[in-house]
Amino acid sequence: MAETSATTGTGEPASRPRKSSWKYIGPGIVVAATGVGAGDLVATLIAGSKFGYTLMWAAVIGCVVKISLAEAAGRWHLATGRTLFDGWRSLGPWTTVYFAIYVVIWGFIYGATAMSSSALPIVALFPDGPGLKFWAIVTGLIGLAFVWFNRYAVFEKVMTVLIGIMFVVVVYVAARVVPDVGASFAGLLPVLPDGSLLYTLGLIGGVGGTITMAAYGYWVNAKGWSNSSWMKVMRLDNRVAYITTGVFVVAMLIVGAELLHASQVALTSGDRGLVDLGAVLEDRFGAGTAKLFLVGFFATSFSSLIGVWHGVSLMFADFVERFRAPAAPADPADPAVSEEQAGPAVTERQQRSLPFRAYLLWLTFPPMTLLWLDQPFGLVIAYGVLGAFFMPFLALTLIWLLNSPRTPSEWRNGWVSNGMLALAGLLFVVLCVQQVRELPW
């Protein structure tokens, strides 16, 4: 197992297990802020508007599933001292081919989506100012500059502020609409109303379930957690992440159920649905509440933008580094790597690397062309198919890695982890098939 001989500031061996403590929380906040985007909140609102509190149970199950997935990704990094892509590469060249195509096409289209989403609330707040394209470009450039010139510590602090704004705004709005406590508790009983299956699967698998879950292990290393002594800390941090995500989901379900369900107000699908909600809030509670909500909308969108700019660029930098290096053996007897190859040293170097900055530029400038063009048909199909396959890919490869000799025996999956990851894999396969079927073939 990859234990280092470094010491902490108090002179204690770095390999000694740390006590889980709130003072260490950080990567979980980052993954929660990045994973919850405007589109996720709209999907949750629409589920609440159609079915009231009935699907509350699905939101809870979704949090448990994602806690298991992110814990598995973080455990791989800490137990082996190897990155997730290093693990994927040991499974065979097919993983490299899939990830290479995915990360290029996904980044191109996501870049435009993230910039547009961040610009929407600004345009709504300042309707007499510049238009959507102007603000989309500005937010993209700010995100680029911020990630380019700052290291993880500053990035984490800013993400903490943004998720704090999101949390306060979303909980405030949910409180303003006065939730029905009895109905919300009744919604914890598993019930499937007619026509709710896809919304249920979406609630379980959608909110906070993106490539950012795979980036969690990289943020764990960037925080300075490099070996299994940090395992308890990582697990607490991960639970905080998805409990926070669960609060967002529950709050938006309450808003959908109380504000939209009874009055049968329909929202536009996608990010623009939050602009619609801002108008509904203004009619009901006044301009102050509406503007506060739009500030929260901006925090939601912009935190996802800079989170992806940072986390996926780290993954791309690691991908390039591993691609250039000899492949790891399929079943290494000793999964450990040297201190120089693992953990924070890798992450710090990668944040200054050419591939990291090249992918930052790829996320920012080429997607700006899509702000003026309709997304090309072929790219939309490729983006949809590759994106739909990512979460099943993540769940199933984690099962493979964490049940093999690549992982030290004490940190391999137990029956609970295997059960949760298998459930996640099955869920995401079903969602994958549905997403592919819904593409505009």
CSV table of C-alpha atoms in Angstrom, one decimal:
chain,number,residue,atom,x,y,z
A,1,MET,CA,0.0,0.0,0.0
A,2,ALA,CA,1.3,3.5,-0.9
A,3,GLU,CA,2.2,5.0,2.5
A,4,THR,CA,4.6,7.9,2.6
A,5,SER,CA,7.2,8.7,5.2
A,6,ALA,CA,6.2,12.4,5.4
A,7,THR,CA,5.1,13.9,8.6
A,8,THR,CA,2.4,16.3,9.6
A,9,GLY,CA,3.0,19.8,11.0
A,10,THR,CA,2.9,18.3,14.5
A,11,GLY,CA,5.5,15.7,13.7
A,12,GLU,CA,3.1,12.8,13.5
A,13,PRO,CA,3.7,10.2,10.7
A,14,ALA,CA,1.6,11.1,7.7
A,15,SER,CA,0.4,7.4,7.4
A,16,ARG,CA,-1.3,7.5,10.9
A,17,PRO,CA,-5.1,7.4,10.4
A,18,ARG,CA,-6.6,10.9,10.8
A,19,LYS,CA,-9.7,11.4,12.9
A,20,SER,CA,-12.6,12.5,10.7
A,21,SER,CA,-13.2,16.2,11.4
A,22,TRP,CA,-15.3,19.0,10.0
A,23,LYS,CA,-12.2,21.1,9.7
A,24,TYR,CA,-10.9,19.0,6.8
A,25,ILE,CA,-14.1,19.3,4.7
A,26,GLY,CA,-13.4,20.6,1.2
A,27,PRO,CA,-13.4,18.3,-1.8
A,28,GLY,CA,-17.0,17.3,-1.0
A,29,ILE,CA,-18.1,20.9,-1.1
A,30,VAL,CA,-16.4,21.2,-4.5
A,31,VAL,CA,-18.0,18.1,-5.9
A,32,ALA,CA,-21.5,19.2,-4.6
A,33,ALA,CA,-21.2,22.7,-6.0
A,34,THR,CA,-20.0,21.4,-9.4
A,35,GLY,CA,-22.4,18.5,-9.7
A,36,VAL,CA,-25.6,20.4,-9.1
A,37,GLY,CA,-26.2,22.5,-12.2
A,38,ALA,CA,-29.2,24.6,-13.3
A,39,GLY,CA,-30.6,21.9,-15.6
A,40,ASP,CA,-30.6,19.5,-12.6
A,41,LEU,CA,-32.6,21.9,-10.5
A,42,VAL,CA,-35.1,22.4,-13.3
A,43,ALA,CA,-35.6,18.7,-13.7
A,44,THR,CA,-36.2,18.4,-10.0
A,45,LEU,CA,-38.7,21.3,-10.1
A,46,ILE,CA,-40.6,19.7,-13.0
A,47,ALA,CA,-40.8,16.4,-11.1
A,48,GLY,CA,-42.2,18.3,-8.1
A,49,SER,CA,-44.6,20.2,-10.3
A,50,LYS,CA,-46.0,17.0,-11.9
A,51,PHE,CA,-46.0,14.6,-8.9
A,52,GLY,CA,-45.9,16.8,-5.8
A,53,TYR,CA,-44.0,15.2,-2.9
A,54,THR,CA,-44.6,11.7,-4.2
A,55,LEU,CA,-41.0,11.2,-5.4
A,56,MET,CA,-39.2,12.5,-2.3
A,57,TRP,CA,-38.0,8.9,-1.7
A,58,ALA,CA,-36.2,8.8,-5.0
A,59,ALA,CA,-34.2,11.9,-4.1
A,60,VAL,CA,-33.0,10.2,-0.9
A,61,ILE,CA,-32.0,7.0,-2.7
A,62,GLY,CA,-30.2,9.1,-5.3
A,63,CYS,CA,-28.0,10.6,-2.6
A,64,VAL,CA,-27.2,7.2,-1.1
A,65,VAL,CA,-26.2,5.8,-4.6
A,66,LYS,CA,-23.9,8.8,-5.3
A,67,ILE,CA,-22.3,8.6,-1.8
A,68,SER,CA,-21.3,5.1,-2.7
A,69,LEU,CA,-20.0,6.0,-6.1
A,70,ALA,CA,-17.9,9.0,-5.0
A,71,GLU,CA,-16.6,7.0,-2.0
A,72,ALA,CA,-15.4,4.3,-4.3
A,73,ALA,CA,-13.6,6.8,-6.5
A,74,GLY,CA,-12.0,8.5,-3.5
A,75,ARG,CA,-11.1,5.1,-1.9
A,76,TRP,CA,-9.3,4.0,-5.1
A,77,HIS,CA,-7.1,7.1,-5.1
A,78,LEU,CA,-6.2,6.8,-1.4
A,79,ALA,CA,-5.9,3.1,-1.1
A,80,THR,CA,-3.7,2.6,-4.2
A,81,GLY,CA,-1.9,5.9,-4.6
A,82,ARG,CA,-3.0,5.7,-8.2
A,83,THR,CA,-5.3,8.0,-10.1
A,84,LEU,CA,-8.6,6.8,-11.5
A,85,PHE,CA,-7.5,7.1,-15.1
A,86,ASP,CA,-4.4,5.1,-14.2
A,87,GLY,CA,-6.8,2.4,-13.0
A,88,TRP,CA,-9.0,2.6,-16.1
A,89,ARG,CA,-5.9,2.2,-18.3
A,90,SER,CA,-5.0,-1.0,-16.5
A,91,LEU,CA,-8.3,-2.5,-17.7
A,92,GLY,CA,-7.3,-2.3,-21.3
A,93,PRO,CA,-6.9,0.2,-24.2
A,94,TRP,CA,-10.7,0.4,-24.8
A,95,THR,CA,-11.0,2.7,-21.8
A,96,THR,CA,-8.4,5.1,-23.3
A,97,VAL,CA,-10.3,5.2,-26.6
A,98,TYR,CA,-13.6,5.8,-25.0
A,99,PHE,CA,-12.3,8.6,-22.7
A,100,ALA,CA,-10.3,10.3,-25.4
A,101,ILE,CA,-13.3,10.7,-27.7
A,102,TYR,CA,-15.6,11.5,-24.8
A,103,VAL,CA,-13.6,14.2,-23.2
A,104,VAL,CA,-13.0,16.1,-26.4
A,105,ILE,CA,-16.6,16.1,-27.7
A,106,TRP,CA,-18.2,16.5,-24.2
A,107,GLY,CA,-15.9,19.4,-23.4
A,108,PHE,CA,-16.7,21.2,-26.7
A,109,ILE,CA,-20.5,21.1,-26.2
A,110,TYR,CA,-20.5,21.4,-22.4
A,111,GLY,CA,-18.4,24.6,-22.6
A,112,ALA,CA,-21.1,26.4,-24.5
A,113,THR,CA,-23.8,25.0,-22.3
A,114,ALA,CA,-22.0,26.1,-19.1
A,115,MET,CA,-21.3,29.6,-20.4
A,116,SER,CA,-24.9,30.1,-21.5
A,117,SER,CA,-26.3,28.8,-18.2
A,118,SER,CA,-24.1,31.3,-16.3
A,119,ALA,CA,-25.2,34.1,-18.5
A,120,LEU,CA,-28.9,33.5,-18.2
A,121,PRO,CA,-29.4,34.9,-14.7
A,122,ILE,CA,-27.2,37.9,-15.4
A,123,VAL,CA,-29.4,38.8,-18.4
A,124,ALA,CA,-32.5,38.4,-16.3
A,125,LEU,CA,-31.0,40.6,-13.5
A,126,PHE,CA,-29.9,43.3,-16.0
A,127,PRO,CA,-32.4,43.1,-18.9
A,128,ASP,CA,-31.3,46.5,-20.3
A,129,GLY,CA,-27.6,45.5,-20.4
A,130,PRO,CA,-25.7,43.4,-23.0
A,131,GLY,CA,-27.2,40.2,-24.3
A,132,LEU,CA,-26.7,36.6,-23.6
A,133,LYS,CA,-23.8,36.0,-25.9
A,134,PHE,CA,-21.8,38.8,-24.4
A,135,TRP,CA,-22.3,37.6,-20.8
A,136,ALA,CA,-21.7,34.0,-21.8
A,137,ILE,CA,-18.3,35.0,-23.2
A,138,VAL,CA,-17.5,37.1,-20.1
A,139,THR,CA,-18.3,34.2,-17.7
A,140,GLY,CA,-16.2,31.8,-19.8
A,141,LEU,CA,-13.2,34.1,-19.8
A,142,ILE,CA,-13.6,34.8,-16.0
A,143,GLY,CA,-13.7,31.0,-15.4
A,144,LEU,CA,-10.7,30.5,-17.6
A,145,ALA,CA,-8.6,33.2,-15.8
A,146,PHE,CA,-9.7,32.1,-12.3
A,147,VAL,CA,-8.7,28.5,-12.8
A,148,TRP,CA,-5.6,29.3,-14.8
A,149,PHE,CA,-4.0,31.6,-12.1
A,150,ASN,CA,-5.3,29.9,-8.9
A,151,ARG,CA,-4.4,26.7,-7.2
A,152,TYR,CA,-6.7,24.3,-5.5
A,153,ALA,CA,-6.8,26.1,-2.1
A,154,VAL,CA,-8.2,29.3,-3.5
A,155,PHE,CA,-10.5,27.4,-5.8
A,156,GLU,CA,-12.0,25.5,-2.9
A,157,LYS,CA,-12.6,28.7,-0.9
A,158,VAL,CA,-14.5,30.3,-3.8
A,159,MET,CA,-16.5,27.1,-4.4
A,160,THR,CA,-17.4,27.1,-0.7
A,161,VAL,CA,-18.7,30.7,-0.9
A,162,LEU,CA,-20.8,29.8,-4.1
A,163,ILE,CA,-22.3,26.7,-2.5
A,164,GLY,CA,-23.1,28.8,0.6
A,165,ILE,CA,-25.1,31.2,-1.6
A,166,MET,CA,-26.8,28.3,-3.3
A,167,PHE,CA,-27.7,26.7,0.0
A,168,VAL,CA,-29.1,29.9,1.6
A,169,VAL,CA,-31.1,30.9,-1.5
A,170,VAL,CA,-32.6,27.4,-2.2
A,171,VAL,CA,-33.5,26.7,1.4
A,172,TYR,CA,-35.0,30.3,1.8
A,173,VAL,CA,-37.2,29.9,-1.3
A,174,ALA,CA,-38.4,26.4,0.0
A,175,ALA,CA,-39.2,28.0,3.3
A,176,ARG,CA,-41.1,30.9,1.7
A,177,VAL,CA,-43.5,28.6,-0.1
A,178,VAL,CA,-44.3,26.9,3.2
A,179,PRO,CA,-43.7,23.1,2.7
A,180,ASP,CA,-46.4,20.6,3.7
A,181,VAL,CA,-44.4,18.6,6.3
A,182,GLY,CA,-46.9,15.7,6.5
A,183,ALA,CA,-46.9,15.3,2.7
A,184,SER,CA,-43.1,15.5,2.5
A,185,PHE,CA,-42.7,12.7,5.0
A,186,ALA,CA,-45.4,10.7,3.2
A,187,GLY,CA,-43.3,11.1,0.1
A,188,LEU,CA,-40.5,9.0,1.6
A,189,LEU,CA,-42.6,5.9,1.1
A,190,PRO,CA,-41.7,4.3,-2.3
A,191,VAL,CA,-44.6,5.0,-4.7
A,192,LEU,CA,-44.6,5.2,-8.5
A,193,PRO,CA,-47.5,7.3,-9.9
A,194,ASP,CA,-48.5,6.7,-13.5
A,195,GLY,CA,-46.0,8.1,-15.9
A,196,SER,CA,-43.4,8.8,-13.2
A,197,LEU,CA,-40.9,6.1,-13.9
A,198,LEU,CA,-38.5,8.2,-16.0
A,199,TYR,CA,-38.7,11.1,-13.6
A,200,THR,CA,-38.0,8.7,-10.8
A,201,LEU,CA,-34.9,7.3,-12.5
A,202,GLY,CA,-33.8,10.9,-13.4
A,203,LEU,CA,-34.1,12.0,-9.7
A,204,ILE,CA,-32.1,9.0,-8.5
A,205,GLY,CA,-29.4,9.2,-11.2
A,206,GLY,CA,-29.4,12.8,-12.5
A,207,VAL,CA,-28.7,15.4,-9.8
A,208,GLY,CA,-25.0,15.6,-9.1
A,209,GLY,CA,-24.3,12.5,-11.2
A,210,THR,CA,-21.8,13.6,-13.9
A,211,ILE,CA,-18.1,13.3,-14.7
A,212,THR,CA,-17.5,15.5,-11.6
A,213,MET,CA,-18.0,12.3,-9.6
A,214,ALA,CA,-14.9,10.9,-11.3
A,215,ALA,CA,-13.0,14.1,-10.6
A,216,TYR,CA,-13.7,13.7,-6.8
A,217,GLY,CA,-10.6,11.6,-6.4
A,218,TYR,CA,-8.4,14.2,-8.1
A,219,TRP,CA,-9.7,16.9,-5.8
A,220,VAL,CA,-9.0,14.6,-2.8
A,221,ASN,CA,-5.4,14.5,-3.9
A,222,ALA,CA,-5.3,18.2,-4.6
A,223,LYS,CA,-6.4,18.8,-1.0
A,224,GLY,CA,-3.3,16.9,0.2
A,225,TRP,CA,-4.9,13.6,1.0
A,226,SER,CA,-2.5,11.1,-0.5
A,227,ASN,CA,-2.9,7.7,1.2
A,228,SER,CA,-5.2,5.5,3.3
A,229,SER,CA,-4.6,7.4,6.5
A,230,TRP,CA,-7.1,10.0,5.1
A,231,MET,CA,-9.9,7.4,4.4
A,232,LYS,CA,-12.1,8.3,7.4
A,233,VAL,CA,-11.8,12.0,6.5
A,234,MET,CA,-12.6,11.4,2.9
A,235,ARG,CA,-15.7,9.4,3.8
A,236,LEU,CA,-17.0,12.2,6.1
A,237,ASP,CA,-16.3,14.7,3.4
A,238,ASN,CA,-18.1,12.7,0.8
A,239,ARG,CA,-21.2,12.3,3.0
A,240,VAL,CA,-21.3,16.0,3.5
A,241,ALA,CA,-21.2,16.5,-0.3
A,242,TYR,CA,-24.2,14.4,-1.1
A,243,ILE,CA,-26.3,15.3,2.0
A,244,THR,CA,-25.8,18.9,0.8
A,245,THR,CA,-26.9,17.8,-2.7
A,246,GLY,CA,-29.9,16.0,-1.1
A,247,VAL,CA,-30.9,19.3,0.6
A,248,PHE,CA,-30.9,21.0,-2.8
A,249,VAL,CA,-33.0,18.3,-4.3
A,250,VAL,CA,-35.6,18.2,-1.5
A,251,ALA,CA,-35.8,22.0,-1.4
A,252,MET,CA,-36.5,22.2,-5.2
A,253,LEU,CA,-39.0,19.4,-5.0
A,254,ILE,CA,-40.8,21.4,-2.3
A,255,VAL,CA,-40.8,24.5,-4.5
A,256,GLY,CA,-42.1,22.5,-7.4
A,257,ALA,CA,-44.8,20.8,-5.3
A,258,GLU,CA,-46.0,23.9,-3.5
A,259,LEU,CA,-45.5,26.7,-6.0
A,260,LEU,CA,-46.0,24.9,-9.3
A,261,HIS,CA,-48.0,21.7,-8.7
A,262,ALA,CA,-51.2,23.3,-7.3
A,263,SER,CA,-51.3,26.1,-9.8
A,264,GLN,CA,-50.2,23.9,-12.8
A,265,VAL,CA,-47.5,26.3,-13.9
A,266,ALA,CA,-45.3,24.8,-16.6
A,267,LEU,CA,-41.6,25.6,-16.8
A,268,THR,CA,-39.5,25.6,-19.9
A,269,SER,CA,-37.2,22.6,-19.9
A,270,GLY,CA,-33.4,23.2,-19.5
A,271,ASP,CA,-31.7,26.1,-17.8
A,272,ARG,CA,-34.3,28.7,-19.0
A,273,GLY,CA,-36.8,27.0,-16.6
A,274,LEU,CA,-35.1,28.8,-13.7
A,275,VAL,CA,-35.7,32.2,-15.4
A,276,ASP,CA,-39.4,31.2,-15.6
A,277,LEU,CA,-39.3,30.3,-11.9
A,278,GLY,CA,-37.9,33.7,-11.2
A,279,ALA,CA,-40.9,35.3,-12.8
A,280,VAL,CA,-43.3,33.1,-10.8
A,281,LEU,CA,-41.5,34.0,-7.6
A,282,GLU,CA,-41.7,37.7,-8.5
A,283,ASP,CA,-45.5,37.4,-9.0
A,284,ARG,CA,-45.9,35.6,-5.7
A,285,PHE,CA,-43.3,37.1,-3.3
A,286,GLY,CA,-42.1,40.3,-5.0
A,287,ALA,CA,-39.0,41.5,-6.9
A,288,GLY,CA,-36.6,41.1,-3.9
A,289,THR,CA,-37.2,37.3,-3.7
A,290,ALA,CA,-37.0,36.9,-7.4
A,291,LYS,CA,-33.6,38.8,-7.6
A,292,LEU,CA,-32.2,36.8,-4.7
A,293,PHE,CA,-33.2,33.6,-6.5
A,294,LEU,CA,-31.5,34.7,-9.7
A,295,VAL,CA,-28.3,35.3,-7.7
A,296,GLY,CA,-28.6,31.8,-6.4
A,297,PHE,CA,-29.2,30.6,-10.0
A,298,PHE,CA,-25.9,32.3,-11.0
A,299,ALA,CA,-24.0,30.7,-8.1
A,300,THR,CA,-25.4,27.3,-9.2
A,301,SER,CA,-24.3,27.7,-12.8
A,302,PHE,CA,-21.0,29.5,-12.3
A,303,SER,CA,-19.9,27.0,-9.7
A,304,SER,CA,-20.5,24.2,-12.1
A,305,LEU,CA,-18.6,26.1,-14.8
A,306,ILE,CA,-15.4,26.7,-12.8
A,307,GLY,CA,-15.7,23.2,-11.2
A,308,VAL,CA,-15.6,21.5,-14.6
A,309,TRP,CA,-12.9,23.9,-15.8
A,310,HIS,CA,-10.8,22.7,-12.9
A,311,GLY,CA,-11.7,19.1,-12.3
A,312,VAL,CA,-12.0,17.8,-15.9
A,313,SER,CA,-8.9,19.7,-16.9
A,314,LEU,CA,-7.1,17.8,-14.1
A,315,MET,CA,-8.5,14.5,-15.4
A,316,PHE,CA,-7.4,15.4,-19.0
A,317,ALA,CA,-3.9,16.3,-17.7
A,318,ASP,CA,-3.7,12.9,-16.0
A,319,PHE,CA,-5.0,11.2,-19.1
A,320,VAL,CA,-2.3,12.8,-21.3
A,321,GLU,CA,0.4,11.9,-18.7
A,322,ARG,CA,-0.7,8.3,-18.4
A,323,PHE,CA,-1.1,7.9,-22.2
A,324,ARG,CA,2.5,8.9,-22.6
A,325,ALA,CA,3.7,6.5,-19.9
A,326,PRO,CA,3.9,2.7,-20.2
A,327,ALA,CA,0.6,1.0,-19.3
A,328,ALA,CA,0.3,-0.6,-15.9
A,329,PRO,CA,0.1,-4.4,-15.8
A,330,ALA,CA,-3.4,-5.8,-15.8
A,331,ASP,CA,-3.2,-7.4,-12.4
A,332,PRO,CA,-0.2,-6.0,-10.6
A,333,ALA,CA,0.9,-7.9,-7.5
A,334,ASP,CA,1.7,-4.6,-5.8
A,335,PRO,CA,-0.7,-1.8,-6.7
A,336,ALA,CA,1.4,0.8,-4.9
A,337,VAL,CA,3.2,3.5,-6.7
A,338,SER,CA,6.0,5.7,-5.4
A,339,GLU,CA,5.4,8.9,-3.5
A,340,GLU,CA,6.8,10.9,-6.5
A,341,GLN,CA,4.2,9.4,-8.8
A,342,ALA,CA,1.1,9.7,-6.5
A,343,GLY,CA,-1.2,12.1,-4.8
A,344,PRO,CA,-0.7,15.8,-4.3
A,345,ALA,CA,2.6,15.9,-6.1
A,346,VAL,CA,0.9,14.8,-9.3
A,347,THR,CA,-2.0,17.1,-8.8
A,348,GLU,CA,0.1,20.2,-8.1
A,349,ARG,CA,2.3,19.5,-11.1
A,350,GLN,CA,-0.7,18.8,-13.4
A,351,GLN,CA,-2.3,22.2,-12.5
A,352,ARG,CA,0.7,23.9,-14.0
A,353,SER,CA,1.0,21.5,-17.0
A,354,LEU,CA,0.5,22.2,-20.7
A,355,PRO,CA,-2.3,19.6,-21.1
A,356,PHE,CA,-4.2,21.1,-18.1
A,357,ARG,CA,-4.1,24.6,-19.7
A,358,ALA,CA,-4.7,23.3,-23.2
A,359,TYR,CA,-8.0,21.6,-22.0
A,360,LEU,CA,-8.9,24.9,-20.2
A,361,LEU,CA,-8.6,26.7,-23.5
A,362,TRP,CA,-10.6,23.9,-25.3
A,363,LEU,CA,-13.4,24.3,-22.8
A,364,THR,CA,-13.5,28.1,-23.3
A,365,PHE,CA,-12.8,29.2,-26.8
A,366,PRO,CA,-14.0,26.6,-29.4
A,367,PRO,CA,-17.4,26.3,-27.6
A,368,MET,CA,-18.0,30.1,-28.1
A,369,THR,CA,-18.7,29.3,-31.8
A,370,LEU,CA,-21.7,27.3,-30.7
A,371,LEU,CA,-23.2,30.5,-29.1
A,372,TRP,CA,-23.9,31.7,-32.7
A,373,LEU,CA,-24.6,28.3,-34.3
A,374,ASP,CA,-27.1,25.6,-33.7
A,375,GLN,CA,-25.3,22.6,-32.3
A,376,PRO,CA,-24.4,20.4,-35.3
A,377,PHE,CA,-26.6,17.3,-35.5
A,378,GLY,CA,-23.7,14.8,-35.5
A,379,LEU,CA,-22.1,16.4,-32.5
A,380,VAL,CA,-25.4,16.4,-30.6
A,381,ILE,CA,-25.8,12.6,-31.2
A,382,ALA,CA,-22.2,11.9,-30.3
A,383,TYR,CA,-22.4,14.1,-27.1
A,384,GLY,CA,-25.6,12.4,-26.1
A,385,VAL,CA,-24.4,8.8,-26.6
A,386,LEU,CA,-21.0,9.3,-25.0
A,387,GLY,CA,-22.4,11.2,-22.1
A,388,ALA,CA,-25.1,8.6,-21.5
A,389,PHE,CA,-22.5,5.9,-21.3
A,390,PHE,CA,-20.2,7.7,-18.8
A,391,MET,CA,-22.0,6.9,-15.6
A,392,PRO,CA,-22.5,3.2,-16.3
A,393,PHE,CA,-18.8,3.2,-17.4
A,394,LEU,CA,-17.8,4.8,-14.0
A,395,ALA,CA,-19.9,2.5,-11.9
A,396,LEU,CA,-18.9,-0.8,-13.6
A,397,THR,CA,-15.2,0.0,-13.8
A,398,LEU,CA,-15.1,0.9,-10.1
A,399,ILE,CA,-16.6,-2.5,-9.3
A,400,TRP,CA,-13.9,-4.1,-11.5
A,401,LEU,CA,-11.0,-2.1,-10.0
A,402,LEU,CA,-12.1,-2.4,-6.3
A,403,ASN,CA,-12.6,-6.2,-6.4
A,404,SER,CA,-9.2,-6.9,-8.1
A,405,PRO,CA,-5.6,-7.3,-6.9
A,406,ARG,CA,-5.1,-3.7,-8.1
A,407,THR,CA,-6.6,-2.6,-4.7
A,408,PRO,CA,-5.0,-3.7,-1.4
A,409,SER,CA,-7.2,-6.4,0.2
A,410,GLU,CA,-8.2,-4.3,3.2
A,411,TRP,CA,-9.7,-1.6,1.0
A,412,ARG,CA,-11.5,-3.8,-1.5
A,413,ASN,CA,-15.3,-3.7,-1.8
A,414,GLY,CA,-17.4,-5.4,0.8
A,415,TRP,CA,-20.9,-6.7,0.1
A,416,VAL,CA,-22.5,-3.3,0.8
A,417,SER,CA,-20.2,-1.4,-1.6
A,418,ASN,CA,-20.7,-4.0,-4.3
A,419,GLY,CA,-24.4,-4.0,-3.8
A,420,MET,CA,-24.6,-0.2,-4.1
A,421,LEU,CA,-22.3,0.0,-7.0
A,422,ALA,CA,-24.2,-2.8,-8.8
A,423,LEU,CA,-27.4,-0.9,-8.2
A,424,ALA,CA,-25.9,2.3,-9.5
A,425,GLY,CA,-24.6,0.5,-12.6
A,426,LEU,CA,-28.0,-1.1,-13.3
A,427,LEU,CA,-29.7,2.3,-12.8
A,428,PHE,CA,-27.3,4.1,-15.1
A,429,VAL,CA,-27.6,1.4,-17.8
A,430,VAL,CA,-31.4,1.9,-17.8
A,431,LEU,CA,-30.9,5.7,-17.9
A,432,CYS,CA,-28.3,5.3,-20.7
A,433,VAL,CA,-30.7,3.3,-22.9
A,434,GLN,CA,-33.5,5.9,-22.3
A,435,GLN,CA,-31.2,8.9,-23.1
A,436,VAL,CA,-30.0,7.3,-26.3
A,437,ARG,CA,-33.6,6.5,-27.3
A,438,GLU,CA,-34.6,10.1,-26.7
A,439,LEU,CA,-31.8,11.6,-28.9
A,440,PRO,CA,-33.0,13.3,-32.2
A,441,TRP,CA,-32.0,10.5,-34.5
